[in-house]
Amino acid sequence: MRKFYSFLFYLFIPLIVIRLLWRGYHNPAYLHRWSERFGFTPFLAEKAIIWVHAVSVGEVQASLPLIKELSAYYPDHTILLTTMTPTGSTQAQKNLGNQVIHCYLPYDLPHAIYHFLQQTQPQLGIILETELWPNLLYQCQYRGIPVILANARLSARSARGYSYLGTLSRNMISSFTLIAAQGAADAERFIALGALPERVHITGNLKFEIKLPADLKTQGATLRDQWGKQRPTWIAASTHEGEEKYILFSFKQLQQSYPNALLVLVPRHPERFNSVYHLCQQRGFIIHRRSELKAFNSAAEVFIGDSMGELPLFFAASDVAFIGGSLIPVGGHNPLEPAALGRAIILGPHMFNFTEIIKQLLQAGAAIQIQTHRDLTQAILHYLNNPSLLTKSGEAGQQVIAQNQGASKKLMQLITPLLV
């Protein structure tokens, strides 16, 4: 089955290259460092390597506490951080600088994985969340490289998908040395798919280990003064194609109650910044783009956050946070940054990537989950019309985070015996 998968992967290489070119047209960073994507890692570290893989921005952010722990416990090792996206690479460089070596993880082609592992020879691999690649796991197992699936999550929907792969899925999951699951439901699904029960541990979610810059709230207050301190402000964060039309419609409705309201709109992918700007133009809104780097236009109705790495700042400057990727079946994005900042949170119906987190936030009264896009305006009004509820909801989110921290220490207890 794995050989057939590899054969199909090789057949699709022309399409992969075309996709890179297409993405590079919208985001030039995709045109760089192609050799790494095919296994030609440009270095050979002198020290033993601990390899951490975090596919994109969210996973890189979740990996930060773990990487800092690894660096402190194992100063004689080099930390290699791999990602799949340029935005993940940028996030790594911004937060970790020279603390790690970074490269892209190659595509799951046998020759590419062989070259990558031959060049890096990691002593241990730590893969975050649900990155399951047959050739990568097979070759790590063949070379005797222990691999941990850390912060592991598996939704019921994903579990059904993997179950259709039969032996390919079972071989991948059973090859992990350890699986550190976010919650009991995740652990049960991994075991049902073939993980050995004695290798599965529940360690909690690394994303609760959130540590924001000490001056972030001060920076947020400064930005809010520029926007207008008295203006009701809500942020639609990490939005996807197909969501902005609903968000702009809701904002138009909101303006009937709050004519001076400000919408902070932050698309998930940089290559969509311009298309979202043009959509706002077509809907007749006065727009200010963060990338314009000029004084804020006080008449602006929509602020487009078309910059990198500033989403926490925009959360800090807003009253209410809507989490994108949830009005359409993408699965949502991490709501813990606005929770840590004490912001009221609104979620769409499709948050299946963060089931356990959402359950806790809803039970604590830290968030509202709407059923359809038609409910979005009422949810925003529910918060804006009740300032005390804004405060109470924000405090509840901060308490949820405080109660769930400690995952990185539990994970380190599992890692230590493998690096003796």
Short mmCIF file of C-alpha atoms in Angstrom, two decimals:
data_model
loop_
_atom_site.label_atom_id
_atom_site.label_comp_id
_atom_site.label_asym_id
_atom_site.label_seq_id
_atom_site.Cartn_x
_atom_site.Cartn_y
_atom_site.Cartn_z
CA MET A 1 0.00 0.00 0.00
CA ARG A 2 2.83 2.41 0.87
CA LYS A 3 4.60 1.67 -2.42
CA PHE A 4 1.41 2.36 -4.36
CA TYR A 5 1.01 5.62 -2.43
CA SER A 6 4.62 6.57 -3.34
CA PHE A 7 3.99 5.72 -7.00
CA LEU A 8 0.97 8.02 -7.06
CA PHE A 9 2.94 10.77 -5.30
CA TYR A 10 5.63 10.64 -8.00
CA LEU A 11 2.95 10.87 -10.69
CA PHE A 12 1.62 14.03 -9.07
CA ILE A 13 4.98 15.85 -8.97
CA PRO A 14 4.12 17.99 -12.05
CA LEU A 15 0.90 19.10 -10.34
CA ILE A 16 2.82 19.83 -7.14
CA VAL A 17 5.22 22.07 -9.07
CA ILE A 18 2.32 23.83 -10.79
CA ARG A 19 0.68 24.40 -7.40
CA LEU A 20 3.91 25.87 -6.03
CA LEU A 21 4.10 28.21 -9.01
CA TRP A 22 0.47 29.22 -8.57
CA ARG A 23 0.94 29.91 -4.87
CA GLY A 24 4.18 31.70 -5.66
CA TYR A 25 2.29 34.01 -8.01
CA HIS A 26 0.20 35.18 -5.04
CA ASN A 27 2.92 34.80 -2.40
CA PRO A 28 6.50 35.00 -3.77
CA ALA A 29 7.91 33.20 -0.72
CA TYR A 30 6.60 29.94 -2.21
CA LEU A 31 9.06 30.36 -5.10
CA HIS A 32 12.09 30.16 -2.80
CA ARG A 33 14.02 27.19 -1.34
CA TRP A 34 12.46 24.52 -3.54
CA SER A 35 15.46 22.24 -3.03
CA GLU A 36 14.49 21.77 0.61
CA ARG A 37 11.03 20.59 -0.42
CA PHE A 38 12.70 17.77 -2.36
CA GLY A 39 15.05 16.69 0.42
CA PHE A 40 18.20 18.71 -0.19
CA THR A 41 18.66 20.16 3.27
CA PRO A 42 21.53 22.69 3.08
CA PHE A 43 23.39 21.82 6.28
CA LEU A 44 24.82 19.06 8.42
CA ALA A 45 24.82 19.98 12.11
CA GLU A 46 27.90 19.18 14.19
CA LYS A 47 25.82 18.47 17.31
CA ALA A 48 23.10 15.86 17.81
CA ILE A 49 19.77 17.01 16.43
CA ILE A 50 16.36 17.08 18.05
CA TRP A 51 13.93 17.57 15.20
CA VAL A 52 10.56 19.27 15.72
CA HIS A 53 8.02 19.51 12.89
CA ALA A 54 5.30 22.18 13.02
CA VAL A 55 3.41 22.49 9.74
CA SER A 56 2.40 26.17 9.84
CA VAL A 57 1.81 29.24 12.01
CA GLY A 58 -0.51 27.71 14.61
CA GLU A 59 1.69 24.66 15.16
CA VAL A 60 4.84 26.79 15.35
CA GLN A 61 3.17 28.94 17.99
CA ALA A 62 2.17 25.83 19.95
CA SER A 63 5.71 24.44 19.72
CA LEU A 64 7.39 27.49 21.30
CA PRO A 65 7.11 26.43 24.98
CA LEU A 66 8.32 22.92 24.08
CA ILE A 67 11.28 24.21 22.07
CA LYS A 68 12.31 26.52 24.88
CA GLU A 69 12.16 23.60 27.33
CA LEU A 70 14.22 21.43 24.98
CA SER A 71 16.82 24.16 24.53
CA ALA A 72 17.14 24.57 28.30
CA TYR A 73 17.30 20.83 29.10
CA TYR A 74 19.54 19.85 26.16
CA PRO A 75 21.97 22.70 25.43
CA ASP A 76 24.37 20.25 23.73
CA HIS A 77 21.79 19.46 21.05
CA THR A 78 20.76 21.42 17.99
CA ILE A 79 17.02 22.00 17.59
CA LEU A 80 15.90 21.60 13.98
CA LEU A 81 12.46 23.06 13.29
CA THR A 82 10.75 22.14 10.04
CA THR A 83 7.59 23.70 8.61
CA MET A 84 5.63 23.35 5.37
CA THR A 85 4.61 26.97 4.75
CA PRO A 86 6.48 30.28 4.38
CA THR A 87 4.23 31.82 7.03
CA GLY A 88 5.30 29.08 9.43
CA SER A 89 8.92 29.79 8.54
CA THR A 90 8.44 33.51 9.20
CA GLN A 91 6.79 32.77 12.54
CA ALA A 92 9.72 30.54 13.53
CA GLN A 93 12.32 33.16 12.61
CA LYS A 94 10.40 35.89 14.40
CA ASN A 95 9.97 33.99 17.67
CA LEU A 96 13.06 31.80 17.80
CA GLY A 97 15.74 33.45 15.68
CA ASN A 98 19.03 31.61 16.09
CA GLN A 99 17.71 29.31 18.82
CA VAL A 100 16.83 26.79 16.11
CA ILE A 101 17.87 25.76 12.62
CA HIS A 102 14.96 25.91 10.21
CA CYS A 103 14.17 24.28 6.88
CA TYR A 104 11.11 23.01 5.04
CA LEU A 105 10.13 19.39 5.58
CA PRO A 106 10.39 17.63 2.20
CA TYR A 107 7.44 16.20 0.37
CA ASP A 108 6.75 12.60 1.37
CA LEU A 109 8.69 11.13 -1.55
CA PRO A 110 11.03 8.22 -0.70
CA HIS A 111 14.17 9.83 -2.17
CA ALA A 112 13.40 13.23 -0.60
CA ILE A 113 12.84 11.76 2.86
CA TYR A 114 16.00 9.65 2.49
CA HIS A 115 18.14 12.71 1.72
CA PHE A 116 16.56 14.73 4.54
CA LEU A 117 17.19 12.06 7.18
CA GLN A 118 20.65 11.26 5.80
CA GLN A 119 21.65 14.90 6.07
CA THR A 120 20.13 15.65 9.48
CA GLN A 121 20.28 12.25 11.27
CA PRO A 122 18.02 13.36 14.14
CA GLN A 123 18.31 11.61 17.48
CA LEU A 124 14.60 12.20 18.08
CA GLY A 125 11.67 13.43 16.01
CA ILE A 126 8.70 15.32 17.46
CA ILE A 127 5.78 15.88 15.10
CA LEU A 128 3.04 18.23 16.22
CA GLU A 129 -0.68 17.48 15.94
CA THR A 130 -1.72 15.22 13.04
CA GLU A 131 1.01 15.19 10.41
CA LEU A 132 0.96 11.57 9.23
CA TRP A 133 3.26 10.79 6.30
CA PRO A 134 3.81 7.10 5.37
CA ASN A 135 7.33 7.36 3.91
CA LEU A 136 8.60 9.68 6.61
CA LEU A 137 7.41 7.41 9.41
CA TYR A 138 8.57 4.25 7.65
CA GLN A 139 12.10 5.55 7.12
CA CYS A 140 12.35 6.88 10.68
CA GLN A 141 11.32 3.47 11.97
CA TYR A 142 13.79 1.73 9.61
CA ARG A 143 16.64 3.95 10.87
CA GLY A 144 15.65 3.48 14.51
CA ILE A 145 14.75 7.14 15.03
CA PRO A 146 12.13 7.44 17.80
CA VAL A 147 9.25 9.69 16.78
CA ILE A 148 6.68 11.28 19.08
CA LEU A 149 3.35 12.59 17.86
CA ALA A 150 2.99 15.52 20.24
CA ASN A 151 -0.07 17.63 20.99
CA ALA A 152 -1.86 14.96 19.01
CA ARG A 153 -5.43 15.60 18.03
CA LEU A 154 -7.78 13.55 15.90
CA SER A 155 -11.34 14.65 15.24
CA ALA A 156 -14.08 12.09 14.64
CA ARG A 157 -14.21 13.29 11.03
CA SER A 158 -10.45 12.78 10.50
CA ALA A 159 -10.56 9.41 12.23
CA ARG A 160 -13.20 8.23 9.77
CA GLY A 161 -11.02 9.40 6.89
CA TYR A 162 -7.95 7.56 8.16
CA SER A 163 -9.98 4.41 8.78
CA TYR A 164 -10.60 4.15 5.02
CA LEU A 165 -6.84 3.82 4.45
CA GLY A 166 -6.77 0.47 6.22
CA THR A 167 -3.29 -1.02 6.74
CA LEU A 168 -1.55 2.17 5.53
CA SER A 169 -3.15 4.12 8.37
CA ARG A 170 -2.53 1.40 10.97
CA ASN A 171 1.13 1.08 9.99
CA MET A 172 1.66 4.84 10.28
CA ILE A 173 0.00 5.20 13.66
CA SER A 174 1.56 2.08 15.18
CA SER A 175 5.04 3.28 14.12
CA PHE A 176 5.04 6.19 16.59
CA THR A 177 7.21 5.58 19.63
CA LEU A 178 4.79 7.65 21.70
CA ILE A 179 1.57 9.55 21.06
CA ALA A 180 0.98 12.47 23.45
CA ALA A 181 -2.73 13.17 22.95
CA GLN A 182 -4.49 16.43 23.77
CA GLY A 183 -7.46 14.70 25.39
CA ALA A 184 -9.11 11.38 26.18
CA ALA A 185 -11.25 11.39 23.02
CA ASP A 186 -8.17 11.92 20.84
CA ALA A 187 -6.35 9.09 22.62
CA GLU A 188 -9.27 6.69 22.10
CA ARG A 189 -9.44 7.48 18.38
CA PHE A 190 -5.71 6.86 17.90
CA ILE A 191 -5.98 3.52 19.70
CA ALA A 192 -8.99 2.56 17.57
CA LEU A 193 -6.91 3.24 14.45
CA GLY A 194 -4.06 0.99 15.55
CA ALA A 195 -1.92 2.80 18.13
CA LEU A 196 -0.59 0.54 20.89
CA PRO A 197 -2.43 1.56 24.10
CA GLU A 198 0.75 1.55 26.18
CA ARG A 199 2.27 4.13 23.85
CA VAL A 200 -0.61 6.60 24.10
CA HIS A 201 -0.54 9.23 26.84
CA ILE A 202 -2.83 12.18 27.60
CA THR A 203 -0.69 15.26 28.18
CA GLY A 204 -3.07 18.14 27.43
CA ASN A 205 -2.85 20.82 24.80
CA LEU A 206 0.38 22.74 24.23
CA LYS A 207 -1.64 25.62 22.86
CA PHE A 208 -2.72 26.46 26.41
CA GLU A 209 0.96 27.21 27.17
CA ILE A 210 0.45 30.62 25.68
CA LYS A 211 2.82 33.40 26.75
CA LEU A 212 2.12 36.81 25.29
CA PRO A 213 4.62 39.69 25.25
CA ALA A 214 4.45 41.71 28.47
CA ASP A 215 3.80 44.94 26.59
CA LEU A 216 1.18 43.54 24.18
CA LYS A 217 -1.79 45.07 26.00
CA THR A 218 -0.03 48.44 26.07
CA GLN A 219 0.65 48.21 22.35
CA GLY A 220 -2.98 47.22 21.80
CA ALA A 221 -4.21 50.23 23.77
CA THR A 222 -2.00 52.52 21.67
CA LEU A 223 -3.39 51.07 18.44
CA ARG A 224 -6.94 51.33 19.79
CA ASP A 225 -6.37 55.04 20.51
CA GLN A 226 -5.48 55.45 16.83
CA TRP A 227 -8.63 53.63 15.73
CA GLY A 228 -10.80 55.58 18.17
CA LYS A 229 -11.10 54.49 21.77
CA GLN A 230 -14.89 54.90 21.85
CA ARG A 231 -15.55 53.01 18.61
CA PRO A 232 -17.05 49.52 19.08
CA THR A 233 -14.47 47.26 17.43
CA TRP A 234 -14.70 43.62 16.45
CA ILE A 235 -12.13 41.51 14.70
CA ALA A 236 -12.79 38.73 12.19
CA ALA A 237 -9.55 36.76 12.43
CA SER A 238 -8.02 34.19 10.07
CA THR A 239 -10.89 34.28 7.60
CA HIS A 240 -11.10 32.05 4.53
CA GLU A 241 -12.50 32.47 1.06
CA GLY A 242 -16.29 32.38 1.24
CA GLU A 243 -16.49 33.83 4.75
CA GLU A 244 -15.83 37.51 4.11
CA LYS A 245 -19.10 38.00 2.24
CA TYR A 246 -21.00 36.88 5.35
CA ILE A 247 -18.82 39.00 7.63
CA LEU A 248 -19.30 42.14 5.56
CA PHE A 249 -23.05 41.54 5.39
CA SER A 250 -23.16 41.23 9.20
CA PHE A 251 -21.05 44.34 9.58
CA LYS A 252 -23.47 46.32 7.40
CA GLN A 253 -26.28 45.18 9.70
CA LEU A 254 -24.24 46.07 12.79
CA GLN A 255 -23.75 49.60 11.50
CA GLN A 256 -27.49 50.17 11.82
CA SER A 257 -27.07 49.95 15.62
CA TYR A 258 -23.48 51.20 15.82
CA PRO A 259 -22.78 53.56 12.89
CA ASN A 260 -19.24 54.25 14.15
CA ALA A 261 -18.28 50.55 14.53
CA LEU A 262 -14.95 49.35 13.14
CA LEU A 263 -14.38 45.94 11.57
CA VAL A 264 -10.84 44.57 11.75
CA LEU A 265 -10.62 41.98 8.97
CA VAL A 266 -7.60 39.65 8.89
CA PRO A 267 -7.54 37.01 6.11
CA ARG A 268 -5.78 33.76 6.97
CA HIS A 269 -3.56 33.61 3.86
CA PRO A 270 -1.40 36.52 2.64
CA GLU A 271 -2.13 35.73 -1.02
CA ARG A 272 -5.77 36.72 -0.37
CA PHE A 273 -5.08 40.18 1.05
CA ASN A 274 -5.71 41.94 -2.26
CA SER A 275 -8.85 39.99 -3.17
CA VAL A 276 -10.37 40.74 0.25
CA TYR A 277 -9.50 44.41 -0.18
CA HIS A 278 -11.28 44.46 -3.56
CA LEU A 279 -14.31 42.70 -2.07
CA CYS A 280 -14.55 45.41 0.60
CA GLN A 281 -14.26 48.05 -2.11
CA GLN A 282 -17.08 46.44 -4.10
CA ARG A 283 -19.30 46.51 -1.00
CA GLY A 284 -18.69 50.26 -0.71
CA PHE A 285 -16.76 50.35 2.56
CA ILE A 286 -14.11 52.92 3.42
CA ILE A 287 -10.95 50.87 3.95
CA HIS A 288 -7.62 51.30 5.68
CA ARG A 289 -4.89 48.72 5.02
CA ARG A 290 -2.27 48.05 7.67
CA SER A 291 0.34 47.67 4.92
CA GLU A 292 -0.16 51.31 3.86
CA LEU A 293 2.03 52.34 6.82
CA LYS A 294 0.42 55.74 7.13
CA ALA A 295 -1.72 57.50 9.71
CA PHE A 296 -5.02 55.75 10.32
CA ASN A 297 -7.92 57.16 8.35
CA SER A 298 -10.50 57.96 11.04
CA ALA A 299 -13.27 57.65 8.47
CA ALA A 300 -12.33 54.03 7.73
CA GLU A 301 -15.02 51.44 8.41
CA VAL A 302 -12.88 48.36 7.69
CA PHE A 303 -9.28 47.91 8.80
CA ILE A 304 -7.60 45.12 6.81
CA GLY A 305 -4.80 43.47 8.76
CA ASP A 306 -2.63 42.64 5.75
CA SER A 307 0.58 42.26 7.71
CA MET A 308 2.39 39.26 9.19
CA GLY A 309 2.70 38.43 12.86
CA GLU A 310 0.41 41.17 14.18
CA LEU A 311 -2.76 39.19 14.83
CA PRO A 312 -2.22 39.17 18.64
CA LEU A 313 -1.86 42.96 18.52
CA PHE A 314 -5.15 43.28 16.64
CA PHE A 315 -6.86 41.02 19.20
CA ALA A 316 -5.50 43.22 21.98
CA ALA A 317 -6.98 46.33 20.35
CA SER A 318 -10.47 44.85 19.75
CA ASP A 319 -13.56 44.28 21.90
CA VAL A 320 -14.95 41.10 20.34
CA ALA A 321 -13.14 38.38 18.37
CA PHE A 322 -14.75 36.22 15.71
CA ILE A 323 -12.66 33.14 14.82
CA GLY A 324 -12.46 32.47 11.09
CA GLY A 325 -12.50 29.16 9.30
CA SER A 326 -15.68 28.37 11.23
CA LEU A 327 -18.49 29.75 9.06
CA ILE A 328 -17.44 27.25 6.38
CA PRO A 329 -16.29 23.66 7.06
CA VAL A 330 -12.56 24.41 7.47
CA GLY A 331 -12.59 23.47 11.15
CA GLY A 332 -11.78 26.83 12.70
CA HIS A 333 -8.59 28.26 14.17
CA ASN A 334 -7.07 28.58 17.61
CA PRO A 335 -9.23 30.83 19.86
CA LEU A 336 -6.79 30.88 22.78
CA GLU A 337 -4.93 34.10 21.94
CA PRO A 338 -8.05 36.28 22.27
CA ALA A 339 -9.01 34.26 25.36
CA ALA A 340 -5.61 34.97 26.93
CA LEU A 341 -6.13 38.67 26.22
CA GLY A 342 -9.54 38.65 27.90
CA ARG A 343 -11.56 39.16 24.73
CA ALA A 344 -15.11 37.92 24.20
CA ILE A 345 -15.16 35.24 21.49
CA ILE A 346 -17.64 34.28 18.79
CA LEU A 347 -17.33 30.94 16.99
CA GLY A 348 -19.01 29.66 13.87
CA PRO A 349 -20.60 26.20 13.65
CA HIS A 350 -17.52 24.49 12.14
CA MET A 351 -14.90 24.32 14.92
CA PHE A 352 -14.14 20.59 14.73
CA ASN A 353 -10.35 21.14 14.80
CA PHE A 354 -10.58 22.44 18.37
CA THR A 355 -13.34 20.36 19.92
CA GLU A 356 -11.94 20.10 23.45
CA ILE A 357 -10.87 23.75 23.64
CA ILE A 358 -14.26 24.93 22.39
CA LYS A 359 -16.10 22.71 24.85
CA GLN A 360 -14.23 24.27 27.76
CA LEU A 361 -14.62 27.85 26.54
CA LEU A 362 -18.36 27.41 26.00
CA GLN A 363 -18.90 25.74 29.37
CA ALA A 364 -17.02 28.56 31.10
CA GLY A 365 -19.06 31.25 29.33
CA ALA A 366 -15.97 32.55 27.54
CA ALA A 367 -17.44 32.20 24.04
CA ILE A 368 -20.65 32.05 22.01
CA GLN A 369 -21.07 29.56 19.17
CA ILE A 370 -23.52 30.52 16.44
CA GLN A 371 -25.34 28.00 14.27
CA THR A 372 -25.32 29.85 10.94
CA HIS A 373 -23.80 33.01 9.47
CA ARG A 374 -27.20 34.70 9.91
CA ASP A 375 -26.66 34.65 13.69
CA LEU A 376 -23.38 36.57 13.59
CA THR A 377 -24.80 40.09 13.91
CA GLN A 378 -26.94 39.18 16.91
CA ALA A 379 -23.99 37.55 18.63
CA ILE A 380 -21.89 40.71 18.21
CA LEU A 381 -24.76 42.87 19.47
CA HIS A 382 -25.21 40.54 22.42
CA TYR A 383 -21.71 41.43 23.57
CA LEU A 384 -21.60 45.10 22.57
CA ASN A 385 -24.93 45.81 24.24
CA ASN A 386 -23.68 44.28 27.51
CA PRO A 387 -20.29 45.73 28.60
CA SER A 388 -20.35 43.70 31.83
CA LEU A 389 -20.76 40.53 29.76
CA LEU A 390 -17.70 41.50 27.70
CA THR A 391 -15.65 41.69 30.89
CA LYS A 392 -17.09 38.52 32.41
CA SER A 393 -16.56 36.51 29.23
CA GLY A 394 -12.96 37.71 28.91
CA GLU A 395 -12.14 36.78 32.50
CA ALA A 396 -13.65 33.33 32.02
CA GLY A 397 -11.38 32.70 29.02
CA GLN A 398 -8.30 33.64 31.01
CA GLN A 399 -9.33 31.24 33.76
CA VAL A 400 -9.74 28.37 31.27
CA ILE A 401 -6.18 28.92 30.04
CA ALA A 402 -4.75 29.07 33.57
CA GLN A 403 -6.48 25.81 34.51
CA ASN A 404 -5.09 23.89 31.52
CA GLN A 405 -1.42 24.79 31.53
CA GLY A 406 1.32 22.23 32.13
CA ALA A 407 1.28 20.19 28.90
CA SER A 408 4.89 21.02 28.01
CA LYS A 409 6.20 19.67 31.33
CA LYS A 410 4.21 16.44 30.93
CA LEU A 411 5.57 16.06 27.40
CA MET A 412 9.14 16.64 28.59
CA GLN A 413 8.73 13.76 31.07
CA LEU A 414 7.98 11.47 28.10
CA ILE A 415 10.82 12.85 25.98
CA THR A 416 13.62 12.60 28.56
CA PRO A 417 13.98 8.77 28.57
CA LEU A 418 14.35 8.80 24.76
CA LEU A 419 17.35 11.16 24.85
CA VAL A 420 19.45 9.34 27.45
#
